[in-house]
XYZ file of C-alpha atoms in Angstrom:
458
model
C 111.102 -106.126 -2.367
C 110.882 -103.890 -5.395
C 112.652 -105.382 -8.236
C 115.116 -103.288 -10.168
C 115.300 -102.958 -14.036
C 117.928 -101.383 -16.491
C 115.811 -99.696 -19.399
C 117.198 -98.593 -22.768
C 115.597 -95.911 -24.474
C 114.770 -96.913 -28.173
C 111.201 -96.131 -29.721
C 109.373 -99.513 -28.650
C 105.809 -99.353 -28.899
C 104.272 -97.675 -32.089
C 101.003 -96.954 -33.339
C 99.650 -94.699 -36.482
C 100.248 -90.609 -35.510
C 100.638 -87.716 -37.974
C 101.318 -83.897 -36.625
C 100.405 -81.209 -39.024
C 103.251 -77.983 -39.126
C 104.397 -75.765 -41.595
C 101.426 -76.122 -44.207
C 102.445 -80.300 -44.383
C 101.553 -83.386 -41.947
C 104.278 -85.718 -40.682
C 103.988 -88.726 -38.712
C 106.129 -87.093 -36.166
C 107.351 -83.485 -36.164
C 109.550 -83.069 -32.862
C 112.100 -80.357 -31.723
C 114.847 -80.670 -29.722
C 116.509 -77.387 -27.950
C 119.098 -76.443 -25.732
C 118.395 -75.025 -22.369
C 119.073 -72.390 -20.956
C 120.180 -70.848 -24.041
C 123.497 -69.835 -24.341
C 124.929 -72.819 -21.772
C 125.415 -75.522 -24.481
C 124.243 -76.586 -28.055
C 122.542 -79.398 -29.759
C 122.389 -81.699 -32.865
C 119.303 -84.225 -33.550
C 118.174 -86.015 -36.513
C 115.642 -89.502 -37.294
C 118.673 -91.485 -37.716
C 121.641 -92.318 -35.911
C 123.440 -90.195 -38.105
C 126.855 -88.108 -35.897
C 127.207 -84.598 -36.169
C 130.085 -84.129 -38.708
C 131.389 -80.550 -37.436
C 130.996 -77.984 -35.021
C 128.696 -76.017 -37.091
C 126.044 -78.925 -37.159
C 125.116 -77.795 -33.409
C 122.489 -75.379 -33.308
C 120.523 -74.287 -30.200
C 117.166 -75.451 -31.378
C 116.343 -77.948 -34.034
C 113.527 -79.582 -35.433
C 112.873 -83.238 -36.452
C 110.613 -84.270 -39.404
C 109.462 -88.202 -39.667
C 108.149 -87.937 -43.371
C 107.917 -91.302 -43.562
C 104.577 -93.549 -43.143
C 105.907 -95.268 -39.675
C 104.308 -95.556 -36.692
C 106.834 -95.064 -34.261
C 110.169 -92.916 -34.212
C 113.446 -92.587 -32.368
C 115.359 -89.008 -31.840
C 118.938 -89.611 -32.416
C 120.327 -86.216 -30.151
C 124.147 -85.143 -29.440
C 124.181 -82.601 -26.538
C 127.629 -80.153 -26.380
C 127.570 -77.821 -23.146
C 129.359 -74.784 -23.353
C 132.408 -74.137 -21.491
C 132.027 -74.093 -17.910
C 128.735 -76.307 -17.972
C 127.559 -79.750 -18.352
C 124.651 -81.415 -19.503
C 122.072 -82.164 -16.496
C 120.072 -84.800 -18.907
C 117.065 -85.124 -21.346
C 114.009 -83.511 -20.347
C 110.214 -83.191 -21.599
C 110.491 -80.169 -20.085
C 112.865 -76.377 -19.929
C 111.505 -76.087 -16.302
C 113.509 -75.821 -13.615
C 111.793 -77.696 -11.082
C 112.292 -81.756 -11.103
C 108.683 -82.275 -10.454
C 108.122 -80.703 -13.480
C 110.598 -82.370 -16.197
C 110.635 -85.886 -16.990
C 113.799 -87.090 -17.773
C 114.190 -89.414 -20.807
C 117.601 -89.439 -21.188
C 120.957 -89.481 -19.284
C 123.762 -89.077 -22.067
C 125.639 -86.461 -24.413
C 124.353 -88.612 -26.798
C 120.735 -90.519 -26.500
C 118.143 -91.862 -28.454
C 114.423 -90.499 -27.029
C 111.244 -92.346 -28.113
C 108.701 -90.910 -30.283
C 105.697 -93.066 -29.432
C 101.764 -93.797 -29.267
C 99.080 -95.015 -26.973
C 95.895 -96.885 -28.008
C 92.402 -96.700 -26.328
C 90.244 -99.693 -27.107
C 86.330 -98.858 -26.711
C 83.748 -101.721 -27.636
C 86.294 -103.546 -29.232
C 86.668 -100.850 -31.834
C 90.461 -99.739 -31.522
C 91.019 -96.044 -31.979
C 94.680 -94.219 -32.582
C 95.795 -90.825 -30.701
C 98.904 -89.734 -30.898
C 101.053 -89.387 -28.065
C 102.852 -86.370 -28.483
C 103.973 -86.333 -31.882
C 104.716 -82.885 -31.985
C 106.631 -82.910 -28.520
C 109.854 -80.762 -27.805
C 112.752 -82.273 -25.610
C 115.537 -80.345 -23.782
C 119.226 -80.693 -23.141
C 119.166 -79.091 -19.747
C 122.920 -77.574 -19.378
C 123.756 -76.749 -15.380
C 127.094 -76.763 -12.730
C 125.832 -79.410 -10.742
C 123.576 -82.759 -11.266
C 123.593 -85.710 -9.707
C 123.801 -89.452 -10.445
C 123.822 -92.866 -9.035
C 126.999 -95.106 -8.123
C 127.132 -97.121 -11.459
C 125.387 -100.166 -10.682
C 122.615 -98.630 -8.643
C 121.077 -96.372 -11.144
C 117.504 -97.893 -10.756
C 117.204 -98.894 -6.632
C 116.533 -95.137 -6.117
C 115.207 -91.772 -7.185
C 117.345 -89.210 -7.742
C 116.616 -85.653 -7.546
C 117.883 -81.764 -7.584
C 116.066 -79.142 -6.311
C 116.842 -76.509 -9.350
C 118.351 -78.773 -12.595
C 119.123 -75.506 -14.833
C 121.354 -74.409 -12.014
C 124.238 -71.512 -11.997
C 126.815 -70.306 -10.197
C 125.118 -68.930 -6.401
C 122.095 -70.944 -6.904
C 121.272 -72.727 -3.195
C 120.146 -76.360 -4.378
C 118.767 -79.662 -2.302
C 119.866 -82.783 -3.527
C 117.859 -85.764 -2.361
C 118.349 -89.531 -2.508
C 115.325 -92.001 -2.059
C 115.633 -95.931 -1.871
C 112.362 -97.718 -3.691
C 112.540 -99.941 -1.100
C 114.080 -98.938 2.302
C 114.042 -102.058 3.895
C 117.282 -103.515 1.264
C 118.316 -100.581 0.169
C 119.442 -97.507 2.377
C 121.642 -94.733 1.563
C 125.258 -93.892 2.138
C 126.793 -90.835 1.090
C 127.176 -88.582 -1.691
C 130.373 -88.418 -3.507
C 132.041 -85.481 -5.364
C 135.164 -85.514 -7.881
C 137.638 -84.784 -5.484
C 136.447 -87.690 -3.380
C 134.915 -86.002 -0.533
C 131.765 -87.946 1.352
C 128.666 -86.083 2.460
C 126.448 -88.462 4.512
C 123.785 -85.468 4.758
C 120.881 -86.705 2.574
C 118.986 -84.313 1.885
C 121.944 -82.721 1.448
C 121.915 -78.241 0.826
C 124.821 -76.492 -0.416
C 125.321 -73.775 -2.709
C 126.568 -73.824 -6.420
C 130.223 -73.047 -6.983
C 131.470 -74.665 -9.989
C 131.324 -77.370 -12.173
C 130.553 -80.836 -9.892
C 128.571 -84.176 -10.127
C 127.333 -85.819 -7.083
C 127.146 -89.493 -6.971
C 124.676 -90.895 -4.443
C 126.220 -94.867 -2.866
C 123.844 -97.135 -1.414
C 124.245 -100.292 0.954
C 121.893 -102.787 2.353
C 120.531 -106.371 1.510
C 119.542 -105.053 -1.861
C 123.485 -104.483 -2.816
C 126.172 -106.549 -3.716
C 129.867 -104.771 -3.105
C 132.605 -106.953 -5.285
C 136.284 -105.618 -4.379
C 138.183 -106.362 -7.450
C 141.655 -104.540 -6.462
C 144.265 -104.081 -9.293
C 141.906 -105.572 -11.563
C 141.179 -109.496 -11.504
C 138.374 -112.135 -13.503
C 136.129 -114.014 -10.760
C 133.969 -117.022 -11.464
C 130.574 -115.907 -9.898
C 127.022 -116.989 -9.467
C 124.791 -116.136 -6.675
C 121.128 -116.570 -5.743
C 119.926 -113.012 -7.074
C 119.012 -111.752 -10.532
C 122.217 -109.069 -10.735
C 121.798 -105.721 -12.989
C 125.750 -105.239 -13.856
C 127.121 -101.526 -13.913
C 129.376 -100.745 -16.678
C 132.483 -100.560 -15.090
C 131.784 -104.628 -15.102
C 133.156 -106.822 -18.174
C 130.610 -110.141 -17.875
C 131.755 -113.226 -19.878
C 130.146 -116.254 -20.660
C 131.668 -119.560 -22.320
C 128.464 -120.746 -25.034
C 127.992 -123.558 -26.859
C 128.372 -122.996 -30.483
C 125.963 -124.916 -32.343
C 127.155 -126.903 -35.865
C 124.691 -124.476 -37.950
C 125.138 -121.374 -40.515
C 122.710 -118.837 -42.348
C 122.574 -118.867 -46.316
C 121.578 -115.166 -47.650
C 118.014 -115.516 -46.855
C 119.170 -116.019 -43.459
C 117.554 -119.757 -43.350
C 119.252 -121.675 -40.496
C 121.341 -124.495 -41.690
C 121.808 -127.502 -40.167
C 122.463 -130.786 -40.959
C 119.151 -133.004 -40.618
C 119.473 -136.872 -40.058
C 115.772 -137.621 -41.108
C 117.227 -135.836 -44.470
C 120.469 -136.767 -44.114
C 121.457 -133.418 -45.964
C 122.468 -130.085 -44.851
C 119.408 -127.483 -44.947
C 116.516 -125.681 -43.437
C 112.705 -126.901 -42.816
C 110.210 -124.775 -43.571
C 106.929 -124.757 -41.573
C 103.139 -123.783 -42.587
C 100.675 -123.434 -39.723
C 96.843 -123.111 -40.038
C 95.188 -119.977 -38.161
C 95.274 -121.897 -34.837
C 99.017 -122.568 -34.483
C 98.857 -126.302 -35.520
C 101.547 -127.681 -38.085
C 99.947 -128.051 -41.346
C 103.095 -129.163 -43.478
C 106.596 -129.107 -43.288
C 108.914 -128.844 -46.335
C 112.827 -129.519 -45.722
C 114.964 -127.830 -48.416
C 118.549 -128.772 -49.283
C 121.256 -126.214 -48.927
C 123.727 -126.506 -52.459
C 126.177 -124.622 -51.482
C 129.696 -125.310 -49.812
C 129.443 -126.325 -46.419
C 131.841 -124.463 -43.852
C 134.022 -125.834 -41.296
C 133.352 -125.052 -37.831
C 135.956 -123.890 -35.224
C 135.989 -126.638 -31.999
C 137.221 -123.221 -30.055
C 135.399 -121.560 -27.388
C 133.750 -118.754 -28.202
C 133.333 -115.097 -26.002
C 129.911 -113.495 -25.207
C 130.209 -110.645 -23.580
C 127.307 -108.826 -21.856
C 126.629 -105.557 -19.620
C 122.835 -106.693 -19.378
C 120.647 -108.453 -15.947
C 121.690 -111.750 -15.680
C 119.380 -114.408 -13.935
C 119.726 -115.860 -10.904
C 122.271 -118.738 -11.165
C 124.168 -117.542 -14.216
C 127.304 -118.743 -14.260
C 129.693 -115.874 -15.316
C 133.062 -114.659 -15.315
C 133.078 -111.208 -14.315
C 136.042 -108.499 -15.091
C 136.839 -105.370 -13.274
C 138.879 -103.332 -10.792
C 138.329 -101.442 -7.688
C 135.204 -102.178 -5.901
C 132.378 -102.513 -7.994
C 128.359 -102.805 -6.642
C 125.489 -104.581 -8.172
C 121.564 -103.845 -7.701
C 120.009 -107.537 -6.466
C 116.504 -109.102 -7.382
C 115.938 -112.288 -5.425
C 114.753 -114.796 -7.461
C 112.865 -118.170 -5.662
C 114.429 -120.646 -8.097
C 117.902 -119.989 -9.852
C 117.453 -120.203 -13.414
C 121.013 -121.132 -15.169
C 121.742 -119.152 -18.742
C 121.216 -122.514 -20.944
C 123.946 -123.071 -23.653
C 126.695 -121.648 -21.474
C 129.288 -124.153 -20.684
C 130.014 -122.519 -17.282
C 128.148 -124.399 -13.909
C 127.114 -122.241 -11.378
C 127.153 -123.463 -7.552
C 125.015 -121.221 -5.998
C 122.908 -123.763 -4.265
C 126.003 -124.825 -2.226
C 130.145 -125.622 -2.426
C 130.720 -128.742 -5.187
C 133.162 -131.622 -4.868
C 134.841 -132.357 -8.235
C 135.284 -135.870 -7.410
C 131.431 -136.298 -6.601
C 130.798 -135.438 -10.178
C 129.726 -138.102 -12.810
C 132.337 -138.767 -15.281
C 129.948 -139.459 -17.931
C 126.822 -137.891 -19.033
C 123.528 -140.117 -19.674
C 125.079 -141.208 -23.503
C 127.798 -142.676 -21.747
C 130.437 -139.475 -22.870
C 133.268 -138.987 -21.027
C 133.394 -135.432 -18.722
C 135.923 -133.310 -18.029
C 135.879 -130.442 -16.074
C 138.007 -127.539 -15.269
C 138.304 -125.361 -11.903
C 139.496 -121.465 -11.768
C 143.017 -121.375 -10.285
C 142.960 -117.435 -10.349
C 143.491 -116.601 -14.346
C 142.917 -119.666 -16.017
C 140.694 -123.166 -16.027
C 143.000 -125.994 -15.954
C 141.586 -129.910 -15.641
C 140.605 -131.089 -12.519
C 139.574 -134.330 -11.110
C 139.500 -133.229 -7.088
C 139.131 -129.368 -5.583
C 136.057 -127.818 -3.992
C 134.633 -124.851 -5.587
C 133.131 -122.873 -3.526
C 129.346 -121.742 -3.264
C 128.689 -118.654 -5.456
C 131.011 -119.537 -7.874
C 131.599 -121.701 -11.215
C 133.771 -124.589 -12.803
C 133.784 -125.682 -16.542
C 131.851 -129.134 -17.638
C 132.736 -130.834 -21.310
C 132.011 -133.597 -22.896
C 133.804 -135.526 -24.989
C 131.526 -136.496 -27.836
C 131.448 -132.954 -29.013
C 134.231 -130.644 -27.777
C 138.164 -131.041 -27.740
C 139.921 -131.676 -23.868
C 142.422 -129.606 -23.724
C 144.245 -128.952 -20.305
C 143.821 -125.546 -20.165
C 140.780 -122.823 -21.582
C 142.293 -119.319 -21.062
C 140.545 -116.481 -19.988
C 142.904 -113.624 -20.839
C 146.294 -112.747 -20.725
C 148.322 -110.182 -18.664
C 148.211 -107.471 -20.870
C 144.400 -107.103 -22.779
C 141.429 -108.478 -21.783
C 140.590 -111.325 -24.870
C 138.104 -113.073 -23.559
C 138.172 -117.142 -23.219
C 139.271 -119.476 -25.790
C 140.392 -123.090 -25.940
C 144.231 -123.923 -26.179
C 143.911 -126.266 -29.094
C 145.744 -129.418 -29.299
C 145.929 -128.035 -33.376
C 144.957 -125.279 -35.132
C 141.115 -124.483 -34.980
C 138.994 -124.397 -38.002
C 137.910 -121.458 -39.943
C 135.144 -119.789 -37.977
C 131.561 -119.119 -39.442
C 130.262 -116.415 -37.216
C 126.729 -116.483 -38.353
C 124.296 -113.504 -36.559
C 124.300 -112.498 -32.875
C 122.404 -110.017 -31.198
C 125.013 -107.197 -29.731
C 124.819 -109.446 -26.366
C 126.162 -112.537 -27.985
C 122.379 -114.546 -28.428
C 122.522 -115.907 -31.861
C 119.612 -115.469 -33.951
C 118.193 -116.633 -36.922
C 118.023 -113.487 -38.667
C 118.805 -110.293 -37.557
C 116.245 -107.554 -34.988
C 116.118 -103.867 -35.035
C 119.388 -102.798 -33.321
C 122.431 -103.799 -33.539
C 123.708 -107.403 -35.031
C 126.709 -108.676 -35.618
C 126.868 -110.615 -38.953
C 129.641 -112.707 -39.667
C 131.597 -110.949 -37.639
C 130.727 -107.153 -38.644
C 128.463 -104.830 -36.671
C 125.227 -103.862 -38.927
C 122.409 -101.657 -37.757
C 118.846 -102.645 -38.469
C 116.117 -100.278 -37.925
């Protein structure tokens, strides 16, 4: 079966490249126009710096990388005249799909800049990979899309993308792998179904047509009004963004100083600080020098703490997942189930689980206490069957509070899940977190949260 992926287009891979233009040489010199003219405008820079008015569009625009860097990210806002709407990113103004890559899906996108590297005799060599490339915002009536969810178990395509009004165009839906996936139907805004695939009509106005899929390769959730469900099955899910995920994680005793040195108390030391490690050229541990930390040590909050995610979880993952209406989810089987480790949340998707069979005490002899989904909240349980394909909540005594109930949101915002302390939790150190809630020991390109405010690090 082919396995599905959701990509995120950020400059990744980067290697030395100059382009020479304009009597000067740049390590990247791109343009980015609008296409066909007329339909829409466009704004692009190096940096993820917003257009501040109207007259920062332009219809074509170039991009200079002065900078001695080896790879490069377009930063690109797309605004489609009236009466149009932007088809996507293209490496190409051609009309024909078979002819323009698409490297972006948004109104506003970040497009790679990158190189390649050929290695001969050992001797590496450095060509630039279009470093003097032009990319398109492709304005049209019609495009097409996938259900969200499904965006990567098929490809999508449209037999003219810079279409107009009484243009005749195909669209055409094709499943990677036809054996789990299949199609069907095509969905417009007013909610009709087309089951034709490939489907021909001609262009009238202003529409999007979202292709639906079904087969062993799908997962359909029905979430109704809107409702939080304990879940964990056997497959590697890509969530669609219509889909709140939430974890419960274990939030380690430990802070960062400035340097962003991980701090932790040490019993060999019996101090608060960080080790530092020296390694010789073959990876083996040379020395190893522990340094105290002098300042004031925080308080930690007992509370349980949200992660939220819209990223492929693993096979087994215990979640709690957040939506309405019915929702679908790509699937990757996966031979062995591999739970998300630090998340206080146990999946049961190798079969239903008797609370009572459960040890009441971990290997140190700690009490447990666990905690079953009646619907909205946990609440502490001692009998109940949870059934396969879903979760229940283990802690132990030695290191977190018991109280009788960890919430999961309340009737009128979604909050996320927090303990129901039997007193008032401590201050909270946030410390540094990737923008899907893995904590890190010092921040990576992206975004980070640190202590609790979002910072961008190129």
């Amino acid at each position: 079966m082919k396995k599905f992926y959701a990509f995120i287009l950020f400059a990744v891979i980067g290697i030395s490249a100059f382009a020479e233009t304009d009597d000067n040489y740049y390590w990247f010199f791109n343009k980015v126009e609008a296409s066909p003219t007329g339909k829409g405008v466009i704004y692009a820079s190096d940096g993820s710096v917003t257009p501040e008015s109207e007259s920062d569009y332009v219809a074509s625009l170039d991009v200079k990388f002065n900078a001695h860097s080896s790879y490069g990210s377009i930063y690109a806002w797309a605004k489609p005249a009236a009466g149009y709407q932007l088809a996507g990113w293209f490496t190409s103004a051609t009309d024909e799909t078979t002819m323009a890559e698409k490297v972006a899906d948004g109104e506003e996108a970040s497009i790679a800049v990158t190189t390649e590297v050929t290695t001969d005799n050992d001797t590496q060599e450095y060509y630039p990979f279009e470093p003097d490339a032009t990319y398109y915002a492709i304005f049209a009536k019609v495009k097409v899309n996938a259900a969200a969810g499904l965006e990567d178990v098929a490809e999508l395509s449209i037999s003219k993308v810079a279409n107009d009004t009484g243009d005749k165009i195909t669209l055409t839906a094709t499943p990677y792998d036809a054996e789990s996936v299949q199609f069907d139907y095509w969905s417009d805004s007013k909610g009709n179904k087309i089951t034709e695939n490939p489907y021909t009509l001609t262009v009238s106005g202003v529409e999007t047509y979202t292709a639906h899929f079904k087969g062993d390769g799908i997962l359909t959730i029905d979430f109704g009004e809107g409702k939080y469900l304990p879940f964990s099955n056997e497959c590697s899910t890509i969530l669609n963004p219509d889909v709140v995920g939430y974890r419960i994680e274990e939030q380690p005793q430990t802070f960062f100083d400035d340097d962003y040195n991980e701090i932790a108390f040490d019993e060999t030391e019996n101090a608060w600080g960080y080790w530092t490690n020296v390694y010789d050229d073959e990876g083996n541990l040379e020395s190893s020098t522990f340094t105290k930390y002098e300042g004031e040590i925080p308080t930690f909050d007992t509370s349980y703490k949200l992660s939220q995610f819209g990223y492929t979880y693993n096979a087994g993952d215990a979640v709690i997942l957040y939506s309405k209406g019915l929702q679908s989810f790509a699937l990757t089987p996966e031979e062995e189930p591999s739970p998300w480790e630090g998340s206080l949340l146990q999946p049961t998707c190798e079969g239903a689980v008797n609370i009572a069979d459960l040890p009441t005490k971990d290997d140190d002899g700690n009490a447990i206490t666990y905690y079953t989904f009646n619907g909205q909240d946990f609440v502490k349980a001692t009998t109940g069957t949870v059934a396969k394909d879903q979760c229940y909540l283990m802690l132990t005594a030695e290191q977190y509070p018991q109280p009788d109930k960890i919430l999961v949101a309340n009737s009128d915002l979604v909050v996320g899940i927090e303990a129901v302390p039997a007193k008032p939790a401590a201050p909270q150190f946030v410390g540094i977190y990737t923008i899907d809630g893995k904590q890190v020991k010092a921040p990576v390109k992206g975004i980070n949260i640190v202590n609790g405010k979002k910072v961008w690090v190129k």
